[in-house]
Coordinates of C-alpha atoms in Angstrom, one line a residue:
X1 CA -76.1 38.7 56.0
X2 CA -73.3 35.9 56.6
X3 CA -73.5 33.0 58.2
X4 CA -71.2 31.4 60.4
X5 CA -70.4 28.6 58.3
X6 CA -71.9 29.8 55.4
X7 CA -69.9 31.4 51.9
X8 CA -69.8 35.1 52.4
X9 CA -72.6 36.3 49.9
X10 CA -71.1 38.1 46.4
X11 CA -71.2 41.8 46.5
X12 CA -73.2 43.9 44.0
X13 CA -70.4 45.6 42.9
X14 CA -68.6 42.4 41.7
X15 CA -69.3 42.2 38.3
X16 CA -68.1 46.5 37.9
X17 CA -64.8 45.5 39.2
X18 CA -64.5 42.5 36.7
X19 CA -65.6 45.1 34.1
X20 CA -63.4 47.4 35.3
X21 CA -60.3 45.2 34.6
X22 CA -57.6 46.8 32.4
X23 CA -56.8 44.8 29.0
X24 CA -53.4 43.4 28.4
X25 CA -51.4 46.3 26.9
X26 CA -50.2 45.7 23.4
X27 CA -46.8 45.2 24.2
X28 CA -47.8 41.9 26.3
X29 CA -50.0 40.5 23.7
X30 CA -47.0 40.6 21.4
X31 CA -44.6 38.9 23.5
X32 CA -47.1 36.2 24.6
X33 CA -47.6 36.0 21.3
X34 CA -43.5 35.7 20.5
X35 CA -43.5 32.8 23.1
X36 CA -45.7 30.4 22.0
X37 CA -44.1 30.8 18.6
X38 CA -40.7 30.0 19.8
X39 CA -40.3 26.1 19.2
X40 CA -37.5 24.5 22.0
X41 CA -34.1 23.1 20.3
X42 CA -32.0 20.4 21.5
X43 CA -29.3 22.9 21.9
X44 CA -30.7 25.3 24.0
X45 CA -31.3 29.4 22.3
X46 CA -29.5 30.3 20.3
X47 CA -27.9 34.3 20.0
X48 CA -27.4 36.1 16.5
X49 CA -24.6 37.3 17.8
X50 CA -22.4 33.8 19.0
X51 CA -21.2 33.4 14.7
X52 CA -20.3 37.4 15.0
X53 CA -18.0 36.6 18.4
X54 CA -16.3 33.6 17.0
X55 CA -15.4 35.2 13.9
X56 CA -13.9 38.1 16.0
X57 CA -12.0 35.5 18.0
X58 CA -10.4 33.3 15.3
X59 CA -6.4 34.8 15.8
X60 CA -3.7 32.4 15.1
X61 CA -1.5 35.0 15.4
X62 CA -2.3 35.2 19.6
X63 CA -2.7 31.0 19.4
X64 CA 0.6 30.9 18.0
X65 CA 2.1 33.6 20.7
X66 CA 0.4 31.0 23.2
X67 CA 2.2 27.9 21.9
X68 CA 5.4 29.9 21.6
X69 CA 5.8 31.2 25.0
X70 CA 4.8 27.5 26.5
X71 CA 7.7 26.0 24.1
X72 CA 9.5 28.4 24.9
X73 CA 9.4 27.8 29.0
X74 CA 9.5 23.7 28.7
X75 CA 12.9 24.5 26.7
X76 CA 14.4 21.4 24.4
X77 CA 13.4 18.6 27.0
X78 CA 10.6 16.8 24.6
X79 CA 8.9 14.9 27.3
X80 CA 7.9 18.8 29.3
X81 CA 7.0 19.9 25.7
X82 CA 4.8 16.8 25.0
X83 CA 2.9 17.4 28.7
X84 CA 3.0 21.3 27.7
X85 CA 0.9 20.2 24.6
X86 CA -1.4 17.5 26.6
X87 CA -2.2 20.5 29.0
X88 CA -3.0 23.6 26.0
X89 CA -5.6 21.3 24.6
X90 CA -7.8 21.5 26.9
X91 CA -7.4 25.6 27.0
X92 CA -6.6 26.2 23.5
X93 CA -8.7 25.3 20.6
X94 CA -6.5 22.8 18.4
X95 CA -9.2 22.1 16.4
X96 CA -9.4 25.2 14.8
X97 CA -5.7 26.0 14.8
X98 CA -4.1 22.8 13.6
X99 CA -1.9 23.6 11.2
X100 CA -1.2 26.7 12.9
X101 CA 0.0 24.1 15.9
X102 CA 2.0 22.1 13.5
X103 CA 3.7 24.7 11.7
X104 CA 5.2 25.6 14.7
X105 CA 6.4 21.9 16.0
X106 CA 7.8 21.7 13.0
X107 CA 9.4 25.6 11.6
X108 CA 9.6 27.1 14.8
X109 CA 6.5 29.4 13.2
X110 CA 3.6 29.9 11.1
X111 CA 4.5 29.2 7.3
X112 CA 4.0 31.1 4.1
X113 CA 3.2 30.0 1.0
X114 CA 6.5 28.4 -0.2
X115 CA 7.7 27.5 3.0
X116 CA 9.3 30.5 4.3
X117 CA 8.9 31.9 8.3
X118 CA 6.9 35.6 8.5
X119 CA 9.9 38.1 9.8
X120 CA 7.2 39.8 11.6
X121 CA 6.0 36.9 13.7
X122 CA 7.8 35.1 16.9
X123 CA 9.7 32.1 16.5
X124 CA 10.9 29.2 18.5
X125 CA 13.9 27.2 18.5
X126 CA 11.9 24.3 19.7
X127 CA 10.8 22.0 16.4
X128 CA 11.4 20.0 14.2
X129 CA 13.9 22.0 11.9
X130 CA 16.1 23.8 14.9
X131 CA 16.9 20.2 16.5
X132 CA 20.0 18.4 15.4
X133 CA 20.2 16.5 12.4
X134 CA 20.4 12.6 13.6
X135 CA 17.8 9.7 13.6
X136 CA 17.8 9.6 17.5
X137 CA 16.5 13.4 17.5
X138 CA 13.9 12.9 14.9
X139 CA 12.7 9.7 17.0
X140 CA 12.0 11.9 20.1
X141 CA 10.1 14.3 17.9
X142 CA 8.4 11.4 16.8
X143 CA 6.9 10.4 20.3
X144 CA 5.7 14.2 20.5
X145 CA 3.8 13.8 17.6
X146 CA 2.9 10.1 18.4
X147 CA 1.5 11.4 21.9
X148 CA -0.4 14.8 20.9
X149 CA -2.6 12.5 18.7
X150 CA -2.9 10.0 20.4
X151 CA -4.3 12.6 23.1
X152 CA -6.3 14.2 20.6
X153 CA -8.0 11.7 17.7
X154 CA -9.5 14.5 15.7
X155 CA -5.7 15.7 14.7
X156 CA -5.1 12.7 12.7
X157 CA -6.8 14.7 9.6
X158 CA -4.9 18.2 9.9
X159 CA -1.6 16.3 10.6
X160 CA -1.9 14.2 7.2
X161 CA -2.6 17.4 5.8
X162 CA 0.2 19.2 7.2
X163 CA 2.6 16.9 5.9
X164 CA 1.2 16.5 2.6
X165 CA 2.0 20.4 2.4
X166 CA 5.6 20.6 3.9
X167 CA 6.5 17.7 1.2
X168 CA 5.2 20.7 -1.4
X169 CA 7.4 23.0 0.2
X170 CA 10.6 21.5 0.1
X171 CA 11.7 23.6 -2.1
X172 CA 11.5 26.4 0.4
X173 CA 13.7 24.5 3.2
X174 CA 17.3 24.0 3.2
X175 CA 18.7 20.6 2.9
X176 CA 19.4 20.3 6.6
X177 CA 16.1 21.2 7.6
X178 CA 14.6 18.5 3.9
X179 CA 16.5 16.1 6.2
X180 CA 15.1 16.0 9.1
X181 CA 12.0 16.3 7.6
X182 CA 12.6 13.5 5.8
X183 CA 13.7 11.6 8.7
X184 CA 11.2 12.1 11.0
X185 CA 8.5 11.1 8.4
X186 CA 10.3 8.1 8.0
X187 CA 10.0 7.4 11.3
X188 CA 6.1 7.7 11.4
X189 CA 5.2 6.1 8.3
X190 CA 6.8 3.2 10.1
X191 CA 5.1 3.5 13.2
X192 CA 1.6 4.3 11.8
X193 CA 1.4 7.8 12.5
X194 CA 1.6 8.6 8.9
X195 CA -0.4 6.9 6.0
X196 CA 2.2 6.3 2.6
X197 CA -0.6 8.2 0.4
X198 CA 1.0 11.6 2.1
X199 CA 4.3 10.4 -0.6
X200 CA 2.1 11.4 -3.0
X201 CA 3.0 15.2 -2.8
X202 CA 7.1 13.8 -3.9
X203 CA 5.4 13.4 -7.3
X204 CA 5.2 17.1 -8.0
X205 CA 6.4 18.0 -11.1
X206 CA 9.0 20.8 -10.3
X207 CA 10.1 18.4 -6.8
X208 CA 11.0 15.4 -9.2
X209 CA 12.5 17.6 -11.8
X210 CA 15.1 19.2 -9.9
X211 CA 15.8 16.1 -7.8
X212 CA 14.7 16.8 -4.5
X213 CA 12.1 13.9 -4.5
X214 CA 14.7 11.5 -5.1
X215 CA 17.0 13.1 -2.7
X216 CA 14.5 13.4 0.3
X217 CA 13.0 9.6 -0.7
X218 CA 16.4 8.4 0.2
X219 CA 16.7 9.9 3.9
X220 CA 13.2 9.1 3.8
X221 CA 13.0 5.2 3.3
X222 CA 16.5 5.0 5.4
X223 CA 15.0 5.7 8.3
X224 CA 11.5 3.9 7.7
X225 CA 13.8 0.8 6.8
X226 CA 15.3 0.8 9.9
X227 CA 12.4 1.1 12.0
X228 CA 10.7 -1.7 10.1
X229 CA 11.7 -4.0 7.3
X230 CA 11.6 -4.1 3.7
X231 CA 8.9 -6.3 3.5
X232 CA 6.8 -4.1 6.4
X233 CA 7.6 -1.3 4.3
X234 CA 6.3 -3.0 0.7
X235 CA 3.1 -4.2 2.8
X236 CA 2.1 -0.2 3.6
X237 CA 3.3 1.2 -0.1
X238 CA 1.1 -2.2 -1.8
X239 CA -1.9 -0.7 0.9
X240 CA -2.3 1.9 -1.1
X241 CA -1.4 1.5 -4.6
X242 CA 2.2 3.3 -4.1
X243 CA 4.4 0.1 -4.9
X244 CA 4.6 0.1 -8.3
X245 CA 4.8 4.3 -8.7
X246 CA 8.7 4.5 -6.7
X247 CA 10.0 5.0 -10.0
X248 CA 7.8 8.1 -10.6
X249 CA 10.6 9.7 -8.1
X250 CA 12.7 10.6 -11.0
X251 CA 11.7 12.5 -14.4
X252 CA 10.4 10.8 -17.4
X253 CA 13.6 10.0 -19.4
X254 CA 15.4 8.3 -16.0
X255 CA 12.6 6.0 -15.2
X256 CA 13.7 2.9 -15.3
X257 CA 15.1 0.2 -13.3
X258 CA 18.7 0.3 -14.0
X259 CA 18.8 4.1 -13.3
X260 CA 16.6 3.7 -9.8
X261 CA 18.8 0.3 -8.7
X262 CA 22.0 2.1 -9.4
X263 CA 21.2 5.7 -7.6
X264 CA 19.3 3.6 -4.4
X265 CA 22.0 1.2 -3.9
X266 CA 24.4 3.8 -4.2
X267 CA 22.8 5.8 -1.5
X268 CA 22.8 2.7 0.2
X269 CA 19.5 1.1 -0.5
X270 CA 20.1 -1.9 -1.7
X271 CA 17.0 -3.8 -0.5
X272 CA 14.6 -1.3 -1.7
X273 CA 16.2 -1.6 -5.1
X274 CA 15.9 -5.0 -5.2
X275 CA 12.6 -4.8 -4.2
X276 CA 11.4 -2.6 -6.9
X277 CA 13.8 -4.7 -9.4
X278 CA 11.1 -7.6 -8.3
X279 CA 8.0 -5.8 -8.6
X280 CA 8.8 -4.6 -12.2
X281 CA 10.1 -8.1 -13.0
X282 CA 6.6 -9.5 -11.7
X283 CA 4.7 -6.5 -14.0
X284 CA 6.4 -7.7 -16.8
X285 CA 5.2 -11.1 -15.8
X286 CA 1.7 -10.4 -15.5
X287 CA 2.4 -9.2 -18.6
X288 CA 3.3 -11.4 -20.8
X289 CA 1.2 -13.7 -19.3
X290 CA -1.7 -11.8 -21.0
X291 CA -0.1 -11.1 -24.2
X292 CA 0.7 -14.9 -24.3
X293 CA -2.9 -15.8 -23.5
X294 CA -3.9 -13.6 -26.1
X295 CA -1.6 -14.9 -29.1
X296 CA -2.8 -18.2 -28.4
X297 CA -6.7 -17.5 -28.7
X298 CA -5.7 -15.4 -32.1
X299 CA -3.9 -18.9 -33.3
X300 CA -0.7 -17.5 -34.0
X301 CA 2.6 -19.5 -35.4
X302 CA 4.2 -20.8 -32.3
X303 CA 7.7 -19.3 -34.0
X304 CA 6.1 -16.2 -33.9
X305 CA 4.8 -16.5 -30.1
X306 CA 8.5 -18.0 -29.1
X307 CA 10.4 -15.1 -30.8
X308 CA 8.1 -12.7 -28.6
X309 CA 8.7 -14.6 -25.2
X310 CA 12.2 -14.8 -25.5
X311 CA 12.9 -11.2 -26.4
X312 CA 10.7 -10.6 -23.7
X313 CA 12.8 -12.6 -21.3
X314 CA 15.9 -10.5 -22.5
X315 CA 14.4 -7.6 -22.0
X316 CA 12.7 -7.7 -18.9
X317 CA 15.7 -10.4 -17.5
X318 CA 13.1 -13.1 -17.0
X319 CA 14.7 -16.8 -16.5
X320 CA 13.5 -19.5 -18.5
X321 CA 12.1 -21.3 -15.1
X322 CA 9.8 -18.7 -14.4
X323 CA 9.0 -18.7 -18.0
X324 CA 8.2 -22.6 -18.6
X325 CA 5.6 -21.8 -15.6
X326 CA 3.9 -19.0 -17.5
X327 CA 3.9 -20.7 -20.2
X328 CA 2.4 -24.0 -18.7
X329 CA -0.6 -22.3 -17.0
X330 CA -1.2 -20.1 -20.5
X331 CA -1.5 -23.3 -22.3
X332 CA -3.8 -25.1 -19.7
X333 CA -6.2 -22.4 -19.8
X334 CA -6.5 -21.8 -23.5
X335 CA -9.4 -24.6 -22.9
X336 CA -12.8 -25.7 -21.7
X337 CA -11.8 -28.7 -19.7
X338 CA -14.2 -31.8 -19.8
X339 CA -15.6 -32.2 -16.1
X340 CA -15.9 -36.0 -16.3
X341 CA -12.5 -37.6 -15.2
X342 CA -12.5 -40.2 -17.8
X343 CA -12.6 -38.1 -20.2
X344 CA -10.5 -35.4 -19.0
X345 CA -7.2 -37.4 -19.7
X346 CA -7.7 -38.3 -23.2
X347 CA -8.7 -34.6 -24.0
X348 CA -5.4 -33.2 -22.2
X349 CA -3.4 -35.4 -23.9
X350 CA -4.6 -34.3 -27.2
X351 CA -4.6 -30.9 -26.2
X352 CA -1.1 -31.0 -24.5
X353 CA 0.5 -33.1 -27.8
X354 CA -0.8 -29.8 -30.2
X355 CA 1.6 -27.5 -27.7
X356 CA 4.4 -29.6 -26.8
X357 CA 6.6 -27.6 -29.6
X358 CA 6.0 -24.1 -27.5
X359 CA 6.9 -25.9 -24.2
X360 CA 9.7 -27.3 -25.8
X361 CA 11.2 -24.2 -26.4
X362 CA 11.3 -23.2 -22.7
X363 CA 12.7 -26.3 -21.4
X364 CA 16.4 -26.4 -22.0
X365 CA 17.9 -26.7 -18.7
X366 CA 17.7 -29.1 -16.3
X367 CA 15.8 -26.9 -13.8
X368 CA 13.3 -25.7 -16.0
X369 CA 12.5 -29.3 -16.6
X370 CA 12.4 -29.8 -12.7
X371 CA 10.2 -26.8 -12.5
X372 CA 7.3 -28.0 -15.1
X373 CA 7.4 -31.5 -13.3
X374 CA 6.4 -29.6 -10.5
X375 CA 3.7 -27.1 -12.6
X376 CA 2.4 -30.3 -13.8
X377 CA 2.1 -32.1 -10.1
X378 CA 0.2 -29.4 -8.3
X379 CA -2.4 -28.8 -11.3
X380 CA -3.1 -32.5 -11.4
X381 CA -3.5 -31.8 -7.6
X382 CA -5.5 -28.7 -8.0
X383 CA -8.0 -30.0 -10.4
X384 CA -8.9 -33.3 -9.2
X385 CA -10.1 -34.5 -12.6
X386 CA -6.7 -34.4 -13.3
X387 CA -5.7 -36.9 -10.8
X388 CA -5.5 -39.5 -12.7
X389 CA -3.7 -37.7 -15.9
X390 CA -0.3 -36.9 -14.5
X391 CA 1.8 -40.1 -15.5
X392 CA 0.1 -39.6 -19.0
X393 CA 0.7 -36.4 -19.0
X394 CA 4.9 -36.5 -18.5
X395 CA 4.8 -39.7 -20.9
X396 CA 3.5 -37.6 -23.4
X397 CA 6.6 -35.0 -22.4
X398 CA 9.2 -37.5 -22.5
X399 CA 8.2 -39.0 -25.8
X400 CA 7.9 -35.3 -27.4
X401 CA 11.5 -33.8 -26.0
X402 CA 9.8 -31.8 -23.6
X403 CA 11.3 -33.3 -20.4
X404 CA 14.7 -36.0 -20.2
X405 CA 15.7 -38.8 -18.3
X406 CA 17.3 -37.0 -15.3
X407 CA 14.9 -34.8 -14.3
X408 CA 12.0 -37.1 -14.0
X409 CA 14.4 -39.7 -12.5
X410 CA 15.2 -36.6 -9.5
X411 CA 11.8 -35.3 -9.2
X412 CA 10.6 -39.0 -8.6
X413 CA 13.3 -39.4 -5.6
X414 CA 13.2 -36.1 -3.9
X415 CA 12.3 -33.0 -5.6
X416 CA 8.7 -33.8 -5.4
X417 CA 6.4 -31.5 -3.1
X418 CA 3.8 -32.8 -0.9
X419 CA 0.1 -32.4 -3.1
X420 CA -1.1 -35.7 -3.9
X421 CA 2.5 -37.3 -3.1
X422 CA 1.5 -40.7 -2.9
X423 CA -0.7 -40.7 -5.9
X424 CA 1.5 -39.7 -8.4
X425 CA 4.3 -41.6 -7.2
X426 CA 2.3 -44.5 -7.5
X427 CA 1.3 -43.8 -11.0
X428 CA 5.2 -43.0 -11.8
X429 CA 6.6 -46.2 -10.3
X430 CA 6.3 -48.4 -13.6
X431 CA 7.5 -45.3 -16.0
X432 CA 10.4 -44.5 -13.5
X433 CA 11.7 -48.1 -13.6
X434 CA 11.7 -48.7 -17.1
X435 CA 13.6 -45.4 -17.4
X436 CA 15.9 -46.7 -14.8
X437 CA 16.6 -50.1 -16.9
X438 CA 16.4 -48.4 -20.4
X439 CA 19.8 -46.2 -18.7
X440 CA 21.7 -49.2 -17.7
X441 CA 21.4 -50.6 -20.8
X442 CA 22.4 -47.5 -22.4
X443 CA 24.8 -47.6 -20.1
X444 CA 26.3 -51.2 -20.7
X445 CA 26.3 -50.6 -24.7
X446 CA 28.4 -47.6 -24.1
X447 CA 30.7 -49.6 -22.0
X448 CA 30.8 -52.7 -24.8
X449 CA 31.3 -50.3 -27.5
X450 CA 34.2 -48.7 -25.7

C-alpha cells in the first residue's frame, strides 16, 4: 500500500523484467568495441579513400587550360597578369603544379624533354619567349616573377629549379627566345630573385661545347651588369664558389685568360674581363706564395727559387711590386719569432741578413723599393715586438743593396702610411739625416770633380 509521501513499494515482477532484458546484439558489441579502439588524431579521421581522390585529381593538363585562359583574358598588360596570378593561388594549387605554372610564364606551355612545346596542348602568347626582345620587356617580366613569389614563399624552390632546367634546354630554344631568357635571368640574379648556383647548369658539357654557354653568359652578365655593378656582381658569384669557375664557360683547350678577355671585351664586357684577369692574377698569387713558402723550408739555392718567381711573374704577368710583398711576408714567416722584444731585433736582423740576396732580386725599381718600406712599416706595426726593429731593420737593407737613397729619403717625407707614424719616424730621423748629408757631399765632389 503507498503512502502519501512515501516511495511507491517495488513490484514482484521487477526482477522478471530485468531478467527479461534482451542482450546487446552482436553487431553492437562489435562496434562499441571498434570505438574504444579508435585513438583521436590531431588531424581529425582520416578516409582510405582521400590518397585515391587526390591521385585522381592531379591534371596539369586542366591546371594549365586554367592558367591559359586567365592569361589569355588579362592580354599583354603585365600588371593584370601579375593580379591574375595573385588571385589563382588561392583557387589553384601552385604548389603542386609549379613548374607546370612556370613553363607556361615562360614557353607559352608545358615543356618536353628538350625544350620543345606539346602540338597537342594550348598555348599562350603571354611569356616570356613571345614578348619582344629588349631589356625593358624582360624587366616587366621580372616584376611578375618578383611579385608571384613574393606572394607565395614556398615557390622560391620550384622557381630555382625551373631555371636550372630551361638553362639545360637551351639547346631546344632559338636564339631569340636563349635571349631573353638570358636577359631576364640577368635581371633577377641582380635583384635576388635568382641564386648564381642556378649558372651551374651553363657548365654542361654539350652547352659549353657548342658555344651556347658562352653566348647566353654574355646576354646574361650584360644585363645583371647593368642592374648592378661589377663588384655587386663578383660579391654573389664569390657567395657561392662561382668566381673563379667563369672560365669553365668555354671548352678545355680555350680556357684561359687571354681567350675569355678577348671574346668578353669584344662582346663588350670589358669589366667582367678585367675582373676575371684579377682573380686569376690573385690565384696565381696565392700560389706562388705557397710554392715559395715551401722552397724555403726545403732550403733551396736562392738562384734556384729566383729563376722560379720570375718565370712565374712572366707567366702569370705579375709585377715586381706585388712580388717584393710576397716575397717579404714568405721570408718573415719561414720563422719562430722570439716573443721577448729585446731579443726580437737581434734575431731579425740575423735572420733578415741570411735573405737579403732573395729580396734583392725583387727590388729593382724605385717603387718596389717604396713598396717593401711600406711591407716593412706595417709588420713592425702589426707585431708590436717589432716596434722597435724597424730603423734596424732598413739599415740592414741599405747596407745590403736591398733598398737606395731615394726611396727611403721619399718614404720618410710623404709616402709613409699612418701605423705607428710617429714611432718610426722618430727612429728614422738620425739615419735619414745622415743620408741627407752623405748626398750633398756626394753631391759637392761631383761638382769639384767637374
Amino acid at each position: 500500500m503507498n503512502g502519501a509521501a512515501g516511495a511507491p513499494a517495488r513490484s514482484a515482477s521487477a526482477p522478471v523484467m530485468r531478467s527479461l532484458r534482451r542482450p546487446p546484439s552482436a553487431t553492437g558489441v562489435s562496434f562499441m568495441n571498434n570505438q574504444k579502439q579508435q585513438k583521436p588524431t590531431l588531424s581529425g579521421q582520416r578516409f582510405k579513400t582521400r590518397k585515391r581522390d587526390e591521385k585522381e585529381r592531379f591534371d596539369p593538363t586542366q591546371f594549365q587550360d586554367c592558367i591559359i585562359q586567365g592569361l589569355t583574358e588579362t592580354g599583354t598588360d603585365l600588371e593584370a597578369v601579375a593580379k591574375f596570378l595573385d588571385a589563382s593561388g588561392a583557387k589553384l594549387d601552385y604548389r603542386r603544379y609549379a613548374e607546370t605554372l612556370f613553363d607556361i610564364l615562360v614557353a607559352g606551355g608545358m615543356l618536353a624533354p628538350g625544350g620543345t612545346l606539346a602540338d597537342d596542348m594550348m598555348r599562350t602568347d603571354v611569356c616570356v619567349f613571345a614578348a619582344q626582345e629588349d631589356l625593358e620587356t624582360m624587366q616587366a617580366f621580372a616584376q611578375v616573377f618578383n611579385k608571384l613569389i613574393r606572394r607565395y614563399k614556398y615557390l622560391e624552390k620550384g622557381f630555382e629549379d625551373e631555371v636550372k632546367k630551361l638553362l639545360l634546354f637551351l639547346k631546344g630554344f632559338s636564339e631569340s627566345e636563349r635571349n631573353k631568357l638570358a636577359m631576364l635571368t640577368g635581371v633577377l640574379l641582380a635583384n635576388g630573385t635568382l641564386n648564381a648556383s642556378i649558372l651551374n647548369s651553363l657548365y654542361n658539357e654539350n652547352l659549353v661545347k657548342e658555344g651556347v654557354s658562352a653566348a647566353f653568359a654574355v646576354k646574361l652578365f650584360k644585363s645583371w651588369i647593368n642592374e648592378k655593378d661589377i663588384n655587386a656582381v663578383a660579391a654573389s658569384l664569390r657567395k657561392v664558389s662561382m668566381d673563379n669557375r667563369l672560365m669553365e664557360l668555354f671548352p678545355a683547350n680555350k680556357q684561359s685568360v687571354e681567350h675569355f678577355t678577348k671574346y668578353f671585351t669584344e662582346a663588350g664586357l670589358k669589366e667582367l674581363s678585367e675582373y676575371v684577369r684579377n682573380q686569376q692574377t690573385i690565384g696565381a698569387r696565392k700560389e706562388l706564395q705557397k710554392e715559395l713558402q715551401e722552397q724555403m723550408s726545403r732550403g733551396d739555392p736562392f738562384k734556384d727559387i729566383i729563376l722560379y718567381v720570375k718565370e712565374e711573374m712572366k707567366k702569370n704577368n705579375i709585377p715586381e711590386q706585388i712580388v717584393i710583398g710576397i716575397v717579404w711576408s714568405s721570408v718573415m714567416s719561414t720563422v719562430e719569432w722570439n716573443k721577448k722584444e729585446e731579443l726580437v731585433a737581434e734575431q731579425a736582423i740575423k735572420h733578415l741578413k741570411q735573405y737579403s740576396p732573395l729580396l734583392a732580386a725583387f727590388t729593382t725599381q724605385g717603387q718596389s723599393e717604396l713598396t717593401l718600406l711600406l711591407k716593412i712599416q706595417e709588420y713592425c706595426y702589426d707585431n708590436i715586438h717589432f716596434m722597435k726593429a724597424f730603423q734596424k731593420i732598413v739599415v740592414l737593407f741599405y747596407k745590403a743593396e736591398v733598398l737606395s737613397e731615394e726611396p727611403i729619403l721619399k718614404w720618410y717625407k710623404d709616402a709613409h702610411v699612418a701605423k705607428g707614424k710617429s714611432v718610426f719616424l722618430e727612429q728614422m730621423k738620425k739615419f735619414v739625416e745622415w743620408l741627407k748629408n752623405a748626398e750633398e757631399e756626394s753631391e759637392s765632389e761631383a761638382e769639384e770633380g767637374d
